[in-house]
Short mmCIF file of C-alpha atoms in Angstrom, two decimals:
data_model
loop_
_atom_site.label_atom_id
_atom_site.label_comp_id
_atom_site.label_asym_id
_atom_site.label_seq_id
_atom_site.Cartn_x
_atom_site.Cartn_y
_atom_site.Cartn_z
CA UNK A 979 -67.85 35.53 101.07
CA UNK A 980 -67.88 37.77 98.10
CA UNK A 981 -66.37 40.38 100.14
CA UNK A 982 -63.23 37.99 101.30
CA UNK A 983 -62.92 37.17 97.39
CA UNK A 984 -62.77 40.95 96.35
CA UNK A 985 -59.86 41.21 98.71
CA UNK A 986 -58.37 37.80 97.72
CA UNK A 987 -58.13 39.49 94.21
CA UNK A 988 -55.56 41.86 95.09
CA UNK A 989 -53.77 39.29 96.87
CA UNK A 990 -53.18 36.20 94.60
CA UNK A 991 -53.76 35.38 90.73
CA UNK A 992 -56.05 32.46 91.07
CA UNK A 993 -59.37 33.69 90.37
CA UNK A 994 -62.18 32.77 93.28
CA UNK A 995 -63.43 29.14 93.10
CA UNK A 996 -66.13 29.30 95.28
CA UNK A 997 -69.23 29.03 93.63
CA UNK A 998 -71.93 28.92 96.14
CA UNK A 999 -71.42 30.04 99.75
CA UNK A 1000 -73.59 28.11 102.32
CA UNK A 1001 -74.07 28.02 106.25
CA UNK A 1002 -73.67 24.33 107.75
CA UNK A 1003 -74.96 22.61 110.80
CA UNK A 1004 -73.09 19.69 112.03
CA UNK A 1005 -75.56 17.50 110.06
CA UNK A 1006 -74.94 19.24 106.78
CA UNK A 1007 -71.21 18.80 107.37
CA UNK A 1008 -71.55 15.04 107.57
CA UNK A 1009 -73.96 14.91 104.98
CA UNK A 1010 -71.78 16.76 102.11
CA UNK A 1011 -68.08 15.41 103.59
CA UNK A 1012 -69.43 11.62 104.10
CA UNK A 1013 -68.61 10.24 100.63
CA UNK A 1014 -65.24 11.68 101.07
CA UNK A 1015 -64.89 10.15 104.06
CA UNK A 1016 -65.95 6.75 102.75
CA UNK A 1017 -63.29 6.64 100.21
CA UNK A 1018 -60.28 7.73 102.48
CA UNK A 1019 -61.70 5.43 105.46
CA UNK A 1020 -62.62 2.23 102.98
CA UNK A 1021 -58.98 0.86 102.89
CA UNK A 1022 -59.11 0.55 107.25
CA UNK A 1023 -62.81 -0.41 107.15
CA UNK A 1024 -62.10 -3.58 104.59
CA UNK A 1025 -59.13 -4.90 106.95
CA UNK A 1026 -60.95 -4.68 109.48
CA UNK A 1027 -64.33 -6.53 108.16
CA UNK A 1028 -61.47 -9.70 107.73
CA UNK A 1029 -60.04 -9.03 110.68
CA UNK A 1030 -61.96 -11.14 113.43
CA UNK A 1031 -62.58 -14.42 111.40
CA UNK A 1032 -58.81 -14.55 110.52
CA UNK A 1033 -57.89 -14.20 114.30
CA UNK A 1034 -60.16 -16.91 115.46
CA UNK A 1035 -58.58 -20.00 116.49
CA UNK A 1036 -59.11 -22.63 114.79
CA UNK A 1037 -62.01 -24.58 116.91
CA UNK A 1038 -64.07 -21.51 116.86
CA UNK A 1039 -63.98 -21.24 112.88
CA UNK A 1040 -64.65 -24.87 112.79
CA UNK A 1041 -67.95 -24.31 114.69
CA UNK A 1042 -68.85 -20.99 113.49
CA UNK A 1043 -68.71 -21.93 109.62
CA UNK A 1044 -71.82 -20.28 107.96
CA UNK A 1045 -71.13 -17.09 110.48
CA UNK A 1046 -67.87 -16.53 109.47
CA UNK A 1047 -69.18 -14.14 106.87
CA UNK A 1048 -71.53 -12.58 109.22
CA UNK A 1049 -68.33 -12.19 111.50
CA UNK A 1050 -66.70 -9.93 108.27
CA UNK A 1051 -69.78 -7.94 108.03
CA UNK A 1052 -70.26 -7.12 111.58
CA UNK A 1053 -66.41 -6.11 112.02
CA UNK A 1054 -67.56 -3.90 109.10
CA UNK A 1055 -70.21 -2.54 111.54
CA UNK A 1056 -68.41 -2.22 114.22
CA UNK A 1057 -65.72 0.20 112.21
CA UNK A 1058 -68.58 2.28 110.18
CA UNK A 1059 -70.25 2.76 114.28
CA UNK A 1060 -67.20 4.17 115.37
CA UNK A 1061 -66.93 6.16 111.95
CA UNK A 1062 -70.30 7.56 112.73
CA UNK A 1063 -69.34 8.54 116.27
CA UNK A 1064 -66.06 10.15 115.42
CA UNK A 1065 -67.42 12.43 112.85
CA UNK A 1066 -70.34 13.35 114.83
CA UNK A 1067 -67.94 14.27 117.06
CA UNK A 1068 -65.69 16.49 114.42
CA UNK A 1069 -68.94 18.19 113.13
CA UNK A 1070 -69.35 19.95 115.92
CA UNK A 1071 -65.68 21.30 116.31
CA UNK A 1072 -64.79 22.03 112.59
CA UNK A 1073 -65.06 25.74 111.30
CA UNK A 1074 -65.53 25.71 107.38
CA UNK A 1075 -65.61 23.00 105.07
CA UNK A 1076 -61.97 23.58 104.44
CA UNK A 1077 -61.29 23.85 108.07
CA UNK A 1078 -58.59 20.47 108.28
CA UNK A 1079 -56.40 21.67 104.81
CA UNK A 1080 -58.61 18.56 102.75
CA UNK A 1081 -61.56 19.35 99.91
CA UNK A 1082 -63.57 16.94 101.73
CA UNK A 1083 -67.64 19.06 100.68
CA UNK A 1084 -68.35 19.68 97.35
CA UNK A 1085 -66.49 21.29 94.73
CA UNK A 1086 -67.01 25.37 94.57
CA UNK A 1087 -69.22 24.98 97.78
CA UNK A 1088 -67.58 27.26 100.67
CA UNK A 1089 -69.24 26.63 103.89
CA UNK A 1090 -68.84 28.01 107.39
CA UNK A 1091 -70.52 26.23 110.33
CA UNK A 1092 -71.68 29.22 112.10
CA UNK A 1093 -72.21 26.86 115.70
CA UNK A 1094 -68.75 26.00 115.72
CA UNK A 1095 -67.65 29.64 114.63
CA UNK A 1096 -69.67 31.21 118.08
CA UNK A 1097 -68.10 28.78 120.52
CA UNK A 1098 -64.44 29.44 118.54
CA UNK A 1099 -65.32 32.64 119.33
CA UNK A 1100 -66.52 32.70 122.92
CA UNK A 1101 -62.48 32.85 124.22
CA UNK A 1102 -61.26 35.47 122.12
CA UNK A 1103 -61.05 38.96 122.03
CA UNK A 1104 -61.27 40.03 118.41
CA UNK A 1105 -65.28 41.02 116.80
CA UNK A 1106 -67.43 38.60 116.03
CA UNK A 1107 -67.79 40.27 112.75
CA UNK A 1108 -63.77 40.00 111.94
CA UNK A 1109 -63.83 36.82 112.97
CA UNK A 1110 -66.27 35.58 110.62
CA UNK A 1111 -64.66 37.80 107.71
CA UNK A 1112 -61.08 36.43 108.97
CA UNK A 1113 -62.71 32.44 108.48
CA UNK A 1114 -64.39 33.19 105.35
CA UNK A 1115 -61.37 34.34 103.97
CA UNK A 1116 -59.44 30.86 104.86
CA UNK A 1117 -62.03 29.34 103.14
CA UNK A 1118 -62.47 31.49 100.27
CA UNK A 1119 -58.57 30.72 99.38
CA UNK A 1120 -58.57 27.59 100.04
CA UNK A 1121 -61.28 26.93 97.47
CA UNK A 1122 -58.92 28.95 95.02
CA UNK A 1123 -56.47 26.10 95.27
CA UNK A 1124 -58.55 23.54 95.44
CA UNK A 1125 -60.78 24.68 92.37
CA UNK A 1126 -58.23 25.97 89.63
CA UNK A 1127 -54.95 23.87 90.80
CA UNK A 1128 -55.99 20.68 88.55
CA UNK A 1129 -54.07 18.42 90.04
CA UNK A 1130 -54.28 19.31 93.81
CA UNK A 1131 -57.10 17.70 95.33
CA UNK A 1132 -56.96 14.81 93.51
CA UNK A 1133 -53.46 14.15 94.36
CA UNK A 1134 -54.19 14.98 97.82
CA UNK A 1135 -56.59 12.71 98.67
CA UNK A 1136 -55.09 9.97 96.31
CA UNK A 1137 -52.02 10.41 99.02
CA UNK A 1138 -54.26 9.85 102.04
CA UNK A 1139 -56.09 7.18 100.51
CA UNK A 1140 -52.94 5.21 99.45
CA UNK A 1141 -51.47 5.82 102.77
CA UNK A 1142 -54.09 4.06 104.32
CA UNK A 1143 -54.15 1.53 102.22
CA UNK A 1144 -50.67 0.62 103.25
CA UNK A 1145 -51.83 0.82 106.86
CA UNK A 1146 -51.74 -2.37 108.93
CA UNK A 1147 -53.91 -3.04 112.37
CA UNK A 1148 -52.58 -4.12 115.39
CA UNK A 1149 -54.52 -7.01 115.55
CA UNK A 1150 -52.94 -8.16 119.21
CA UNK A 1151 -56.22 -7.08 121.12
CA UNK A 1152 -57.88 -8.53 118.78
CA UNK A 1153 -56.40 -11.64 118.73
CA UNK A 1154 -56.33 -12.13 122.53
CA UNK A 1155 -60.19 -11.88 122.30
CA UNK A 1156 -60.60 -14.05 119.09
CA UNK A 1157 -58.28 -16.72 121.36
CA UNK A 1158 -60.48 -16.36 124.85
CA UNK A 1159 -63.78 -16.35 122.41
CA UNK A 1160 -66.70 -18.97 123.34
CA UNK A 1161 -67.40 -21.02 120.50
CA UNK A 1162 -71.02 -21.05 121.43
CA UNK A 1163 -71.55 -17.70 121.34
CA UNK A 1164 -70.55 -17.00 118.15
CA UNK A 1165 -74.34 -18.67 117.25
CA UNK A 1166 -76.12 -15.58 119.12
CA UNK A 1167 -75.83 -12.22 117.19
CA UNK A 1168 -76.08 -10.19 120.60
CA UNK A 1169 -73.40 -12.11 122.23
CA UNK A 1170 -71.58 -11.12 119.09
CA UNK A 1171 -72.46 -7.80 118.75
CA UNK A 1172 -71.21 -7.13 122.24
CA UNK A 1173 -67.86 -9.10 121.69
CA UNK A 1174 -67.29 -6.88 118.41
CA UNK A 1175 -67.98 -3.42 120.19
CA UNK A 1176 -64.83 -4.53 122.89
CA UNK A 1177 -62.67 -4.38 119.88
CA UNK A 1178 -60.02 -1.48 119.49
CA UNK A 1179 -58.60 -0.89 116.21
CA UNK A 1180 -55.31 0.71 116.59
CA UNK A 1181 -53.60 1.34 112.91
CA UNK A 1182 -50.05 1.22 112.75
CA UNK A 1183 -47.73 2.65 110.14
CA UNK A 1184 -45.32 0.60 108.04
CA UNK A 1185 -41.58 1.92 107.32
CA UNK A 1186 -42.48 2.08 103.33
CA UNK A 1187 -44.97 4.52 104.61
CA UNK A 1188 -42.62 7.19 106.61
CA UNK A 1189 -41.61 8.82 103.35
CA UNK A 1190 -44.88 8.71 101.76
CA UNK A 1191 -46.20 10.66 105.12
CA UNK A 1192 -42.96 13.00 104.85
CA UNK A 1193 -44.63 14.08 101.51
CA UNK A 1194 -47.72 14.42 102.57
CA UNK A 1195 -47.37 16.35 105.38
CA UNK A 1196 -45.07 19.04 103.27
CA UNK A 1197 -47.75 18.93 101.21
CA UNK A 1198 -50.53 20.18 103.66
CA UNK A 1199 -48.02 22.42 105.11
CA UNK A 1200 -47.50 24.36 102.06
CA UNK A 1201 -51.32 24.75 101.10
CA UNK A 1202 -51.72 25.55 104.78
CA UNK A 1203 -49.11 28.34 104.39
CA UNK A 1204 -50.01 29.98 100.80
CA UNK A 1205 -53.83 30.13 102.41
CA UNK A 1206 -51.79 32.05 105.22
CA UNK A 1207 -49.99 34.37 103.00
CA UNK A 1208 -52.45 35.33 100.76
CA UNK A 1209 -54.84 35.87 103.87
CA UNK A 1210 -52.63 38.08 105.80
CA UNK A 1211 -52.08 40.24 102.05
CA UNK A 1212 -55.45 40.18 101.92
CA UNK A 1213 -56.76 41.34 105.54
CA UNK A 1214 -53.47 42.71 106.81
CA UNK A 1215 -54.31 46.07 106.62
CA UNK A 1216 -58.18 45.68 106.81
CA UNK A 1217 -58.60 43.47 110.14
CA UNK A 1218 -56.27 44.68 113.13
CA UNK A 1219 -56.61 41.44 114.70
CA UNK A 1220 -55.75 39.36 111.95
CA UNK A 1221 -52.30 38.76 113.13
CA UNK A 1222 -53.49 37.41 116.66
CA UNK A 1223 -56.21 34.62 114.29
CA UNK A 1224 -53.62 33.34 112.87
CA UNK A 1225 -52.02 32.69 115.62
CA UNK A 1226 -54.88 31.28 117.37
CA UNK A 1227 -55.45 28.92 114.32
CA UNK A 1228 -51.80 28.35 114.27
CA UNK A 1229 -51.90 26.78 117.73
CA UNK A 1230 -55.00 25.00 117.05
CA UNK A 1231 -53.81 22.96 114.55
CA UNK A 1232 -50.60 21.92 116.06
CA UNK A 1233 -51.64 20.96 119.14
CA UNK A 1234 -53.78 18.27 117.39
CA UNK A 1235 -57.26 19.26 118.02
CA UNK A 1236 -60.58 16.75 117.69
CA UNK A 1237 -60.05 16.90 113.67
CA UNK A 1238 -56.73 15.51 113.86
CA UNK A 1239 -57.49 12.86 116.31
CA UNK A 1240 -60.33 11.69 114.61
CA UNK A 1241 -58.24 11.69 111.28
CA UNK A 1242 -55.70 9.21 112.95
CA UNK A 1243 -58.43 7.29 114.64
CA UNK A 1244 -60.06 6.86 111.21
CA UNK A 1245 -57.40 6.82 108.20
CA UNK A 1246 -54.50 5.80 110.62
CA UNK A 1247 -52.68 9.00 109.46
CA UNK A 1248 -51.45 12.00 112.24
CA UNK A 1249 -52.89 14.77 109.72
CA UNK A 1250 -50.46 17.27 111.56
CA UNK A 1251 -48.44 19.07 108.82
CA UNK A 1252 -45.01 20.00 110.13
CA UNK A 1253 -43.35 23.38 109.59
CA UNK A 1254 -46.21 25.16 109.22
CA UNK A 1255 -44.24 28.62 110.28
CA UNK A 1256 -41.34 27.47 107.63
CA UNK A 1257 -43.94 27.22 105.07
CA UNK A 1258 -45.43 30.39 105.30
CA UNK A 1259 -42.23 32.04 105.56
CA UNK A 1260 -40.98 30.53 102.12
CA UNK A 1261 -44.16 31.53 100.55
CA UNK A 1262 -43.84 35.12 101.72
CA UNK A 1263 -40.42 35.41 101.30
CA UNK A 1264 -40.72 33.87 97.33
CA UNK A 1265 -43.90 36.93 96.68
CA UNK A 1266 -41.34 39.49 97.77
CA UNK A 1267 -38.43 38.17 95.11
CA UNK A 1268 -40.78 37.15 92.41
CA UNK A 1269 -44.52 38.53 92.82
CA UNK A 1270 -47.60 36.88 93.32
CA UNK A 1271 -48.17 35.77 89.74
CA UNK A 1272 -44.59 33.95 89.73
CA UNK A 1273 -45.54 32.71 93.40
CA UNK A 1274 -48.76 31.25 92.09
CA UNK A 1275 -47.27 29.74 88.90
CA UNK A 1276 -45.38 26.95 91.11
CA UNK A 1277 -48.61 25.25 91.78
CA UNK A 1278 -48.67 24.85 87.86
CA UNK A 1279 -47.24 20.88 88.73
CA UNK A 1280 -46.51 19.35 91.68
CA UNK A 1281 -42.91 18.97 90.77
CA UNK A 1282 -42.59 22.81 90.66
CA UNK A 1283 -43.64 22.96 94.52
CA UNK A 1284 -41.07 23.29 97.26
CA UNK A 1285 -39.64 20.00 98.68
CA UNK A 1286 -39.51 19.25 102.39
CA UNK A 1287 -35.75 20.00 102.34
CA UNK A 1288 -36.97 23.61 100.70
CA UNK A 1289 -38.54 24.54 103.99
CA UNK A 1290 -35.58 24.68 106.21
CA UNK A 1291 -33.26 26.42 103.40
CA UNK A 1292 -35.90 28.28 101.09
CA UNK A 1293 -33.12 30.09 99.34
CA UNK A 1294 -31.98 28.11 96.95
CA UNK A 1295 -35.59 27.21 95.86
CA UNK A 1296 -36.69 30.98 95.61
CA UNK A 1297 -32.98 30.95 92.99
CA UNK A 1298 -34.12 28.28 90.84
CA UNK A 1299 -37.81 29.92 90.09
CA UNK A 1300 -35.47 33.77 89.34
CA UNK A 1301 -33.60 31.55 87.51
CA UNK A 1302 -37.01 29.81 85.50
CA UNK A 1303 -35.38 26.31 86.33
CA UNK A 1304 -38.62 24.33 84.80
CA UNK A 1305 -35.73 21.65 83.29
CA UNK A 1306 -38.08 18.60 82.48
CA UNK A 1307 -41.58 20.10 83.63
CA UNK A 1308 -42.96 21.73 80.54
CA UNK A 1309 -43.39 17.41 79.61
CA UNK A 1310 -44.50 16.64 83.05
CA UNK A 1311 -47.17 19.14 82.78
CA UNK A 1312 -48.20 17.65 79.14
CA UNK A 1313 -48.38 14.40 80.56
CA UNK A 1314 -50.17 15.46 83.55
CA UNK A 1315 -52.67 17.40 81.35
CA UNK A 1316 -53.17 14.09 79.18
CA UNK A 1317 -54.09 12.17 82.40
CA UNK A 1318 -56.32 14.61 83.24
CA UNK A 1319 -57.85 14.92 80.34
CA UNK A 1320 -58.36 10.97 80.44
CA UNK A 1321 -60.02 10.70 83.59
CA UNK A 1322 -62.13 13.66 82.99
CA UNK A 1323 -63.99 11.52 80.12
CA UNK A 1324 -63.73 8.12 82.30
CA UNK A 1325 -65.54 10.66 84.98
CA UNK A 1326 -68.11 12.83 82.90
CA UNK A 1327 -71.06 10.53 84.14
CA UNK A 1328 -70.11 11.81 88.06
CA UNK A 1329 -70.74 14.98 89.64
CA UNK A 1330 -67.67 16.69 89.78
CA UNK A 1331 -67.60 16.57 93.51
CA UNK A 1332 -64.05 16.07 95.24
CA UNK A 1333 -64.24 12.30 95.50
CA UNK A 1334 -64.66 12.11 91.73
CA UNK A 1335 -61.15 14.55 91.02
#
């Protein structure tokens, strides 16, 4: 890791943000992403505690009284098993902590899961040893954004979190078996355990959401290309199969792999971010008009960044920062600095980690 950060040096102005550099199992992923997880899952995990009592007709609620609230906690259950499974699932498929474009481990912690690295590994041709160098370098940048852009992971998962939040269940599975439900059995708690695990919790997205998801999947697209950019300055020249990673990774991530399945399983969000190749164009193209210290400077405030629109005609964006177009965002930043300052002291009693941004 402190190798991939010397390089990174040459190749953006954010200094390195990594901290500590660990190895992972699966385990330790869960363990130090969990509480993340918690807060961007809790929104789909509290309609769904309510869900089964309010579908039950209204004989059954009459004669389950009492166990209505048992009902609640067990569809609570039955969401946090199927949490459980899924990310036991992802632990074994993600490659650094940073792996999915979220902060979801610890602040300054960069982490490579070296299981999942060997069997990413196995069907390629490139040196273990370049491989490793090529991943720790994702995650090396990545943790430059995420550590020394203020606002960034904060704002990132705040988007997730209230995009879930606006997510609604399809409750018409569950509300065929709430109808066809045996009164009786709602008195035995293995009866109702088995009733529960026959439940499938499909999220569905409201139109007030589709522009709220437009955002936020520009937004992962453009971290997900600056990581590229600066990567491919950094190793271009050093690692000859750099090139052909990217690629690889490239094609990973948009053919919706385990993470994002899980992701829209979980949060009810397709964590897919679109135009990844137009990002990483505009980001390249904007270091050759302007430099890397102008290039980084746009992540000052999140009004400075490129707009979805940007991405399919980058030109006039890479005009307005030659131009020094910051009309209104010298305030914005003020404010935003205020804020931050604000919840920093409502905050200084937590840990720092990513869930506490």
């Amino acid at each position: 890791m402190h190798l991939a950060d010397t390089w990174l040096d040459g190749a953006t102005s954010l200094p390195a943000g990594a901290t500590k550099a660990v190895g992972w199992s699966p385990t330790d992923w869960v363990d130090n992403t969990l509480a993340t997880w918690k807060r961007l899952c809790d929104p789909m995990a509290q309609q769904i505690s309510t869900v089964w009592a309010s579908s039950l007709p209204e004989e059954a609620k009459s004669m389950a009284g009492p166990l209505l609230s048992i009902m609640s906690q067990m569809g609570g259950i039955a969401f946090g098993s199927q949490l459980g499974q899924a990310l036991g699932r992802l632990s074994r498929e993600v490659l650094t902590s940073t792996d999915i474009g979220l902060p979801l481990g610890p602040k300054g912690v960069a982490a490579i899961l070296p299981g999942a690295v060997e069997s990413f590994a196995a069907g390629l041709e490139q040196p273990r040893s370049e491989i490793l160098t090529f991943l720790a370098t994702r995650e090396a940048a990545h943790h430059r954004l995420f550590s020394h852009v203020p606002w960034l992971a904060s704002q990132l998962l705040g988007a997730v979190e209230a995009y879930a939040m606006g997510m609604k269940i399809d409750m018409t599975g569950i509300e065929e078996l709430a109808r066809d439900i045996n009164p009786t059995s709602l008195a035995d708690p293995a009866a109702m355990e088995q009733l529960l695990s026959q439940g499938v919790f499909e999220p569905k997205a409201t139109p007030a959401q589709t522009q709220a998801l437009e955002r936020l999947e520009t937004l992962l697209a453009l971290i997900e290309g600056w990581v590229q950019t600066v990567v491919t300055a950094a190793l271009g020249e050093r690692i000859p199969g750099e090139a052909a990673l990217s690629e690889t990774l490239r094609r990973r991530r948009a053919s919706g792999g385990p993470a994002e399945q899980t992701f829209a399983t979980l949060v009810g969000l397709e964590l897919r971010p679109r135009k990844l190749r137009e990002a990483g164009a505009l980001w390249e193209r904007l270091t050759r008009a302007v430099g890397m210290d102008a290039r980084d400077a746009v992540w000052q405030h999140p009004d400075l960044l490129p707009a979805t629109d940007d991405l399919d005609d980058p030109a006039a964006f890479i005009d307005r920062v030659i131009g020094g177009d910051t009309s209104g965002i010298d305030e914005a930043i003020a404010e935003l600095e205020r804020d931050q300052q604000a919840r920093g002291a409502d905050d200084s009693g937590h840990d720092g980690g990513p869930v506490d941004n």
